[in-house]
Amino acid sequence: MFLPSLLIICYNLCMQKSNFSFATTKLIAIFLSVCLLSGCTKPAGLTSVTRDDLLGTAITISIYDNVPDRLFAQCFDEIAAIEARMSVNRKDSEISLLNENTGGAFLVSDNIYALLQRAVYFSGVSGGAFDISIGPVMELWRKDGHFETLPSPKEINEKLAYVGYEAITFPGSNMVSMEQGMRLDLGAFAKGHALEVVRDILLENGVRHALLDFGGDIYTIGEKPDGSNWRVAIKTPIVGDNSLVCVIEVSDLCVMTSGGYERYFEQDGIYYHHILNPATGYPAASDLLSVTVISAEITGADALSTAGFVLGLEQGMIMIDKLEGYEAIFITSAKEIYVTAGLKGKTTLLNTGFQLKGN
Ligand code: AMP
Ligand code: MG
């Protein structure tokens, strides 16, 4: 795939970053077609800052307006605060404290209260395919924060008894209650929430053109400085294949992807990935390689991409079609790409090994 590689290289040159690596990003490469036209000069007013010590991924904020440096610091401070509240890898996070205080009502911050209500809403919408109470089973698969351990069927069955979002209730203002032994894991939408918060900070500060890349999950503010849409490419969702599979045009939208190839381990020739089916406790085994959700509602898109991946093509498509403001790209194991109605005609195939269906 010469052309996409060239475009990524152009993009990186334009960003003038030394510590940005597509190998470390999750799955989407972005390119700016403006680079090709302009001979890769740095767009006027562009400032780009990357950090790779937050949310377990590389985060790049690229702003095409003149803004003070403190705006970048404010965004990264906010991401750090979100991580400190939501991470299950930190014993002192609000979610970890909640997990240690199940079996009764527990007082949480406004922020976590609102987020948990949204999570329960998306669990219902997805019929439980997205379920933040996956924690007890997820902890069996994870060691020291790394997804790497194959639990026994007995262990999985024991812990599955504690999974079920219906048992998360809100008995009073800022009160959350769960049954004893339940544990939350917000990994499926923490990044979406952080992206949404940063988007809002930038909009409040008058930013009109920006590209936010949170480990391959993208939000585009406004159009490109030349007035055209951003072109966001999706990586081929296959382990070891770094080519791009298709590209879509967006502005003021996020592009959030979930795929089994993002985090996995191999044991005895079998790949185990990190998106679990809450009904079985095992990695979701649908007919999909990845699901990308496009929306202005970033936290929801993050939850729905995880849910869609668990549900599979048919049920995932039905779920997205029912919801206003969300579009999606489903890539199947048969190497077929399906898009929802709102993306038809806006998706371009880059990889001839795949087929774009019904575009
Ligand atoms: P994402 O990459 O957004 O699809 O999120 C994957 C992460 O969400 C995993 O690493 C787990 O922390 C968590 N997770 C895995 N399976 C589920 C699920 N079915 N529902 C909710 N969270 C999940
Ligand atoms: Mg997600």
Short mmCIF file of C-alpha atoms and ligand atoms in Angstrom, two decimals:
data_model
loop_
_atom_site.label_atom_id
_atom_site.label_comp_id
_atom_site.label_asym_id
_atom_site.label_seq_id
_atom_site.Cartn_x
_atom_site.Cartn_y
_atom_site.Cartn_z
CA MET A 1 0.00 0.00 0.00
CA PHE A 2 2.35 2.67 -1.25
CA LEU A 3 -0.08 5.58 -1.39
CA PRO A 4 -1.39 5.33 2.19
CA SER A 5 2.14 4.89 3.52
CA LEU A 6 3.19 7.97 1.64
CA LEU A 7 0.26 9.87 3.04
CA ILE A 8 1.06 8.81 6.58
CA ILE A 9 4.66 9.84 6.10
CA CYS A 10 3.48 13.21 4.76
CA TYR A 11 1.21 13.54 7.75
CA ASN A 12 4.00 12.80 10.18
CA LEU A 13 6.33 15.24 8.50
CA CYS A 14 3.66 17.90 8.64
CA MET A 15 3.15 17.28 12.32
CA GLN A 16 6.91 17.75 12.86
CA LYS A 17 6.85 15.32 15.75
CA SER A 18 9.64 13.05 16.77
CA ASN A 19 7.83 10.94 19.34
CA PHE A 20 4.73 10.10 17.39
CA SER A 21 4.59 6.50 16.27
CA PHE A 22 1.85 4.82 14.33
CA ALA A 23 3.13 1.51 15.65
CA THR A 24 1.97 2.56 19.09
CA THR A 25 -1.37 3.97 18.04
CA LYS A 26 -4.36 1.75 18.04
CA LEU A 27 -5.72 1.46 14.58
CA ILE A 28 -6.47 4.56 12.65
CA ALA A 29 -4.02 6.57 10.64
CA ILE A 30 -5.02 10.03 9.63
CA PHE A 31 -3.73 11.91 6.76
CA LEU A 32 -4.16 15.40 5.52
CA SER A 33 -4.58 15.55 1.79
CA VAL A 34 -3.47 19.16 2.10
CA CYS A 35 0.04 17.78 2.62
CA LEU A 36 0.13 16.33 -0.85
CA LEU A 37 -1.00 19.56 -2.41
CA SER A 38 1.23 21.83 -0.40
CA GLY A 39 4.44 19.83 -0.65
CA CYS A 40 4.28 19.08 3.04
CA THR A 41 4.87 22.52 4.45
CA LYS A 42 3.61 22.97 7.98
CA PRO A 43 0.10 24.49 7.87
CA ALA A 44 -0.02 28.04 9.23
CA GLY A 45 -0.79 28.22 12.92
CA LEU A 46 -0.39 24.49 13.53
CA THR A 47 0.77 23.46 16.98
CA SER A 48 0.86 19.77 17.80
CA VAL A 49 1.66 18.19 21.16
CA THR A 50 1.97 14.45 21.87
CA ARG A 51 2.07 12.66 25.21
CA ASP A 52 2.25 8.92 25.69
CA ASP A 53 1.97 8.62 29.45
CA LEU A 54 -1.81 8.94 29.77
CA LEU A 55 -4.67 6.47 29.28
CA GLY A 56 -2.13 3.84 28.23
CA THR A 57 -1.77 5.28 24.75
CA ALA A 58 -0.26 8.06 22.62
CA ILE A 59 -2.35 11.23 22.62
CA THR A 60 -1.77 13.97 20.05
CA ILE A 61 -3.58 17.30 20.06
CA SER A 62 -3.05 19.28 16.85
CA ILE A 63 -4.53 22.78 16.76
CA TYR A 64 -4.61 24.90 13.61
CA ASP A 65 -5.50 28.20 15.32
CA ASN A 66 -3.25 30.46 17.33
CA VAL A 67 -3.72 29.40 20.95
CA PRO A 68 -1.66 29.89 24.11
CA ASP A 69 0.54 26.97 25.21
CA ARG A 70 -1.38 26.76 28.48
CA LEU A 71 -4.38 25.41 26.56
CA PHE A 72 -2.44 22.21 25.80
CA ALA A 73 -1.41 21.94 29.45
CA GLN A 74 -5.04 22.41 30.52
CA CYS A 75 -6.18 19.59 28.20
CA PHE A 76 -3.51 17.15 29.37
CA ASP A 77 -4.15 18.02 33.03
CA GLU A 78 -7.82 17.23 32.49
CA ILE A 79 -6.98 13.89 30.86
CA ALA A 80 -4.76 13.05 33.84
CA ALA A 81 -7.62 13.91 36.21
CA ILE A 82 -10.00 11.68 34.24
CA GLU A 83 -7.53 8.81 34.41
CA ALA A 84 -7.12 9.34 38.16
CA ARG A 85 -10.91 9.07 38.59
CA MET A 86 -11.68 6.22 36.19
CA SER A 87 -8.68 3.88 36.00
CA VAL A 88 -9.01 0.42 37.52
CA ASN A 89 -5.21 0.15 37.44
CA ARG A 90 -5.00 2.78 40.18
CA LYS A 91 -6.02 1.65 43.63
CA ASP A 92 -7.00 5.18 44.67
CA SER A 93 -9.22 6.00 41.69
CA GLU A 94 -12.87 6.73 42.35
CA ILE A 95 -13.86 3.60 40.44
CA SER A 96 -11.46 1.41 42.45
CA LEU A 97 -12.90 2.83 45.69
CA LEU A 98 -16.41 2.11 44.42
CA ASN A 99 -15.33 -1.45 43.54
CA GLU A 100 -14.13 -1.92 47.12
CA ASN A 101 -17.45 -0.68 48.53
CA THR A 102 -20.11 -2.82 46.87
CA GLY A 103 -23.13 -4.29 48.63
CA GLY A 104 -24.68 -0.92 49.43
CA ALA A 105 -24.97 2.69 48.32
CA PHE A 106 -21.72 4.59 47.75
CA LEU A 107 -21.35 8.33 47.23
CA VAL A 108 -19.57 9.34 43.99
CA SER A 109 -18.68 12.64 42.28
CA ASP A 110 -21.06 14.38 39.87
CA ASN A 111 -18.78 13.36 37.04
CA ILE A 112 -18.70 9.62 37.81
CA TYR A 113 -22.41 9.61 38.65
CA ALA A 114 -23.30 11.04 35.23
CA LEU A 115 -20.88 8.71 33.45
CA LEU A 116 -22.21 5.59 35.14
CA GLN A 117 -25.74 6.54 34.22
CA ARG A 118 -24.67 6.91 30.59
CA ALA A 119 -22.88 3.56 30.76
CA VAL A 120 -25.98 1.83 32.07
CA TYR A 121 -28.03 3.47 29.30
CA PHE A 122 -25.66 2.12 26.61
CA SER A 123 -25.64 -1.30 28.28
CA GLY A 124 -29.43 -1.37 27.88
CA VAL A 125 -29.29 -0.11 24.29
CA SER A 126 -26.82 -2.88 23.40
CA GLY A 127 -28.72 -5.61 25.22
CA GLY A 128 -25.77 -6.01 27.59
CA ALA A 129 -23.11 -6.47 24.89
CA PHE A 130 -21.44 -3.40 26.42
CA ASP A 131 -21.35 -3.96 30.17
CA ILE A 132 -19.10 -1.99 32.51
CA SER A 133 -19.66 -4.61 35.23
CA ILE A 134 -17.37 -6.94 33.21
CA GLY A 135 -14.69 -6.15 35.87
CA PRO A 136 -14.55 -9.48 37.79
CA VAL A 137 -14.02 -11.48 34.58
CA MET A 138 -11.72 -8.89 33.02
CA GLU A 139 -9.49 -9.10 36.11
CA LEU A 140 -8.99 -12.82 35.47
CA TRP A 141 -7.65 -12.11 31.98
CA ARG A 142 -5.50 -9.17 33.09
CA LYS A 143 -2.31 -9.31 35.13
CA ASP A 144 -0.71 -6.07 36.35
CA GLY A 145 -2.81 -4.12 33.85
CA HIS A 146 -1.80 -6.35 30.91
CA PHE A 147 -4.21 -8.58 29.04
CA GLU A 148 -2.24 -11.83 29.05
CA THR A 149 -3.70 -14.64 31.17
CA LEU A 150 -6.02 -17.45 30.07
CA PRO A 151 -8.33 -18.22 33.02
CA SER A 152 -9.87 -21.66 33.59
CA PRO A 153 -13.53 -22.23 32.60
CA LYS A 154 -14.29 -22.73 36.31
CA GLU A 155 -12.82 -19.33 37.24
CA ILE A 156 -14.76 -17.64 34.44
CA ASN A 157 -18.04 -19.25 35.47
CA GLU A 158 -17.56 -18.24 39.10
CA LYS A 159 -16.87 -14.61 38.20
CA LEU A 160 -19.64 -14.39 35.59
CA ALA A 161 -22.11 -14.57 38.47
CA TYR A 162 -21.02 -11.03 39.39
CA VAL A 163 -21.46 -9.55 35.90
CA GLY A 164 -24.72 -7.80 35.03
CA TYR A 165 -25.33 -4.08 34.60
CA GLU A 166 -28.98 -4.43 35.73
CA ALA A 167 -27.66 -4.70 39.30
CA ILE A 168 -26.09 -1.22 39.12
CA THR A 169 -28.65 1.14 40.62
CA PHE A 170 -28.81 4.81 41.55
CA PRO A 171 -30.67 4.97 44.87
CA GLY A 172 -30.22 8.70 45.42
CA SER A 173 -28.40 11.80 44.31
CA ASN A 174 -24.77 10.85 43.48
CA MET A 175 -25.38 7.44 45.06
CA VAL A 176 -24.41 4.25 43.22
CA SER A 177 -25.20 0.78 44.46
CA MET A 178 -23.95 -2.59 43.26
CA GLU A 179 -24.26 -6.11 44.58
CA GLN A 180 -21.43 -7.42 46.72
CA GLY A 181 -18.57 -8.72 44.57
CA MET A 182 -19.41 -6.70 41.46
CA ARG A 183 -16.60 -4.64 39.93
CA LEU A 184 -16.69 -1.98 37.23
CA ASP A 185 -14.25 -1.56 34.33
CA LEU A 186 -14.67 1.65 32.32
CA GLY A 187 -11.96 0.76 29.78
CA ALA A 188 -14.46 0.63 26.93
CA PHE A 189 -15.41 4.29 27.12
CA ALA A 190 -12.86 6.15 29.25
CA LYS A 191 -10.95 7.28 26.19
CA GLY A 192 -14.16 8.48 24.53
CA HIS A 193 -15.03 10.46 27.63
CA ALA A 194 -11.58 12.06 27.76
CA LEU A 195 -11.77 12.94 24.07
CA GLU A 196 -15.17 14.54 24.63
CA VAL A 197 -13.91 16.62 27.56
CA VAL A 198 -10.89 17.85 25.56
CA ARG A 199 -13.11 18.67 22.58
CA ASP A 200 -15.32 20.77 24.87
CA ILE A 201 -12.35 22.62 26.41
CA LEU A 202 -11.03 23.50 22.96
CA LEU A 203 -14.42 24.67 21.69
CA GLU A 204 -14.90 26.83 24.80
CA ASN A 205 -11.52 28.42 24.03
CA GLY A 206 -12.50 29.33 20.51
CA VAL A 207 -10.59 26.62 18.64
CA ARG A 208 -12.09 26.16 15.18
CA HIS A 209 -9.76 23.69 13.45
CA ALA A 210 -8.17 20.81 15.34
CA LEU A 211 -7.39 17.16 15.08
CA LEU A 212 -7.43 15.06 18.25
CA ASP A 213 -5.85 11.62 18.11
CA PHE A 214 -6.23 9.52 21.25
CA GLY A 215 -4.36 6.35 20.35
CA GLY A 216 -6.11 6.06 17.02
CA ASP A 217 -9.51 7.23 18.24
CA ILE A 218 -10.08 10.53 16.49
CA TYR A 219 -12.10 13.73 16.82
CA THR A 220 -11.98 16.43 14.17
CA ILE A 221 -12.95 19.98 15.15
CA GLY A 222 -14.34 22.00 12.26
CA GLU A 223 -12.90 21.48 8.81
CA LYS A 224 -9.30 21.51 7.72
CA PRO A 225 -7.91 25.05 7.60
CA ASP A 226 -8.49 25.10 3.83
CA GLY A 227 -12.21 24.50 4.38
CA SER A 228 -12.30 20.89 3.16
CA ASN A 229 -13.29 17.88 5.24
CA TRP A 230 -10.76 15.85 7.19
CA ARG A 231 -10.00 12.46 5.71
CA VAL A 232 -9.64 9.78 8.36
CA ALA A 233 -8.27 6.41 7.32
CA ILE A 234 -9.01 3.16 9.15
CA LYS A 235 -6.23 0.67 9.60
CA THR A 236 -6.66 -2.83 8.21
CA PRO A 237 -7.97 -4.69 11.29
CA ILE A 238 -5.59 -7.64 11.08
CA VAL A 239 -2.70 -8.41 13.43
CA GLY A 240 0.61 -7.55 11.77
CA ASP A 241 -0.94 -5.72 8.79
CA ASN A 242 -0.28 -2.00 9.06
CA SER A 243 -1.92 -1.00 5.79
CA LEU A 244 -5.05 1.13 5.59
CA VAL A 245 -8.36 -0.35 4.59
CA CYS A 246 -10.65 2.59 3.85
CA VAL A 247 -11.03 6.32 4.34
CA ILE A 248 -13.98 8.54 5.27
CA GLU A 249 -14.52 12.29 5.19
CA VAL A 250 -15.63 13.94 8.44
CA SER A 251 -15.83 17.26 10.26
CA ASP A 252 -16.97 17.87 13.85
CA LEU A 253 -17.20 14.13 14.34
CA CYS A 254 -15.36 11.37 16.14
CA VAL A 255 -14.11 8.14 14.60
CA MET A 256 -13.89 5.45 17.32
CA THR A 257 -12.82 1.89 16.57
CA SER A 258 -12.90 -1.39 18.48
CA GLY A 259 -11.14 -4.45 17.13
CA GLY A 260 -9.77 -7.73 18.38
CA TYR A 261 -6.32 -7.08 16.90
CA GLU A 262 -5.71 -4.06 19.16
CA ARG A 263 -4.82 -5.94 22.32
CA TYR A 264 -4.40 -9.71 22.47
CA PHE A 265 -2.15 -12.56 23.46
CA GLU A 266 -1.49 -15.88 21.83
CA GLN A 267 -1.45 -19.20 23.63
CA ASP A 268 -1.11 -22.63 21.98
CA GLY A 269 -1.80 -21.09 18.59
CA ILE A 270 -5.02 -19.36 19.68
CA TYR A 271 -5.45 -15.58 19.76
CA TYR A 272 -7.31 -14.19 22.75
CA HIS A 273 -8.34 -10.54 22.45
CA HIS A 274 -9.48 -8.01 25.03
CA ILE A 275 -13.14 -7.41 24.14
CA LEU A 276 -15.15 -9.90 26.13
CA ASN A 277 -18.64 -11.18 25.53
CA PRO A 278 -20.34 -10.51 28.90
CA ALA A 279 -22.58 -13.54 28.29
CA THR A 280 -19.67 -16.00 28.13
CA GLY A 281 -16.70 -14.28 29.78
CA TYR A 282 -14.57 -15.15 26.73
CA PRO A 283 -13.32 -12.88 23.94
CA ALA A 284 -16.25 -11.97 21.68
CA ALA A 285 -16.33 -14.33 18.73
CA SER A 286 -18.59 -12.58 16.25
CA ASP A 287 -18.17 -12.34 12.49
CA LEU A 288 -16.32 -9.00 12.84
CA LEU A 289 -12.72 -7.85 12.74
CA SER A 290 -13.56 -4.29 13.79
CA VAL A 291 -16.32 -1.75 14.26
CA THR A 292 -15.85 1.99 13.80
CA VAL A 293 -18.51 4.38 15.09
CA ILE A 294 -18.76 7.95 13.78
CA SER A 295 -20.69 10.53 15.77
CA ALA A 296 -20.58 13.93 17.48
CA GLU A 297 -21.36 12.06 20.73
CA ILE A 298 -17.93 10.69 21.54
CA THR A 299 -18.47 8.76 24.77
CA GLY A 300 -21.49 7.04 23.23
CA ALA A 301 -19.53 6.17 20.09
CA ASP A 302 -16.83 4.55 22.22
CA ALA A 303 -19.38 2.43 24.11
CA LEU A 304 -21.17 1.49 20.89
CA SER A 305 -18.03 0.45 19.01
CA THR A 306 -17.25 -2.04 21.78
CA ALA A 307 -20.90 -3.18 21.84
CA GLY A 308 -21.07 -3.53 18.05
CA PHE A 309 -17.94 -5.67 18.04
CA VAL A 310 -19.54 -8.05 20.55
CA LEU A 311 -22.90 -8.14 18.76
CA GLY A 312 -21.63 -8.90 15.26
CA LEU A 313 -22.64 -7.45 11.90
CA GLU A 314 -26.38 -8.08 11.86
CA GLN A 315 -27.26 -7.15 15.44
CA GLY A 316 -24.65 -4.38 15.54
CA MET A 317 -26.13 -2.79 12.42
CA ILE A 318 -29.65 -3.00 13.89
CA MET A 319 -28.43 -1.33 17.10
CA ILE A 320 -26.73 1.58 15.27
CA ASP A 321 -29.64 2.05 12.85
CA LYS A 322 -32.02 2.49 15.79
CA LEU A 323 -29.94 5.30 17.33
CA GLU A 324 -30.04 8.87 16.10
CA GLY A 325 -26.68 10.56 15.44
CA TYR A 326 -24.50 7.47 15.04
CA GLU A 327 -23.06 5.88 11.90
CA ALA A 328 -20.76 2.87 11.69
CA ILE A 329 -18.36 0.86 9.57
CA PHE A 330 -18.35 -2.89 10.16
CA ILE A 331 -15.44 -4.94 8.82
CA THR A 332 -16.08 -8.68 8.76
CA SER A 333 -13.77 -11.68 8.96
CA ALA A 334 -14.79 -12.37 5.35
CA LYS A 335 -13.00 -9.08 4.50
CA GLU A 336 -16.18 -7.24 3.65
CA ILE A 337 -16.89 -3.66 4.71
CA TYR A 338 -20.47 -2.60 5.50
CA VAL A 339 -21.44 0.99 6.25
CA THR A 340 -24.64 2.46 7.70
CA ALA A 341 -26.91 4.62 5.51
CA GLY A 342 -25.35 7.97 6.47
CA LEU A 343 -21.88 6.90 5.31
CA LYS A 344 -22.86 5.62 1.90
CA GLY A 345 -20.89 7.44 -0.79
CA LYS A 346 -18.52 8.87 1.84
CA THR A 347 -16.32 5.81 2.26
CA THR A 348 -13.44 5.05 -0.10
CA LEU A 349 -11.75 1.66 -0.28
CA LEU A 350 -7.94 1.69 -0.01
CA ASN A 351 -7.19 -2.02 0.30
CA THR A 352 -8.13 -4.22 -2.65
CA GLY A 353 -8.02 -7.30 -0.42
CA PHE A 354 -11.32 -6.05 1.04
CA GLN A 355 -14.72 -5.45 -0.57
CA LEU A 356 -16.87 -2.40 0.12
CA LYS A 357 -20.46 -3.66 0.12
CA GLY A 358 -23.56 -1.61 -0.70
CA ASN A 359 -21.77 1.76 -0.62
P1 AMP B 1 -12.59 -0.66 23.39
O1 AMP B 1 -11.19 -0.72 22.89
O2 AMP B 1 -13.18 0.71 23.49
O3 AMP B 1 -13.50 -1.60 22.65
O4 AMP B 1 -12.56 -1.14 24.92
C1 AMP B 1 -12.03 -2.40 25.30
C2 AMP B 1 -11.86 -2.42 26.80
O5 AMP B 1 -13.15 -2.36 27.44
C3 AMP B 1 -11.22 -3.69 27.34
O6 AMP B 1 -9.82 -3.55 27.40
C4 AMP B 1 -11.86 -3.82 28.71
O7 AMP B 1 -11.23 -2.94 29.64
C5 AMP B 1 -13.26 -3.31 28.49
N1 AMP B 1 -14.23 -4.32 28.01
C6 AMP B 1 -13.99 -5.52 27.39
N2 AMP B 1 -15.13 -6.11 27.01
C7 AMP B 1 -16.13 -5.26 27.38
C8 AMP B 1 -17.55 -5.30 27.26
N3 AMP B 1 -18.18 -6.29 26.65
N4 AMP B 1 -18.26 -4.25 27.76
C9 AMP B 1 -17.63 -3.21 28.37
N5 AMP B 1 -16.31 -3.13 28.52
C10 AMP B 1 -15.57 -4.13 28.03
MG MG B 2 -15.07 1.42 23.17
#
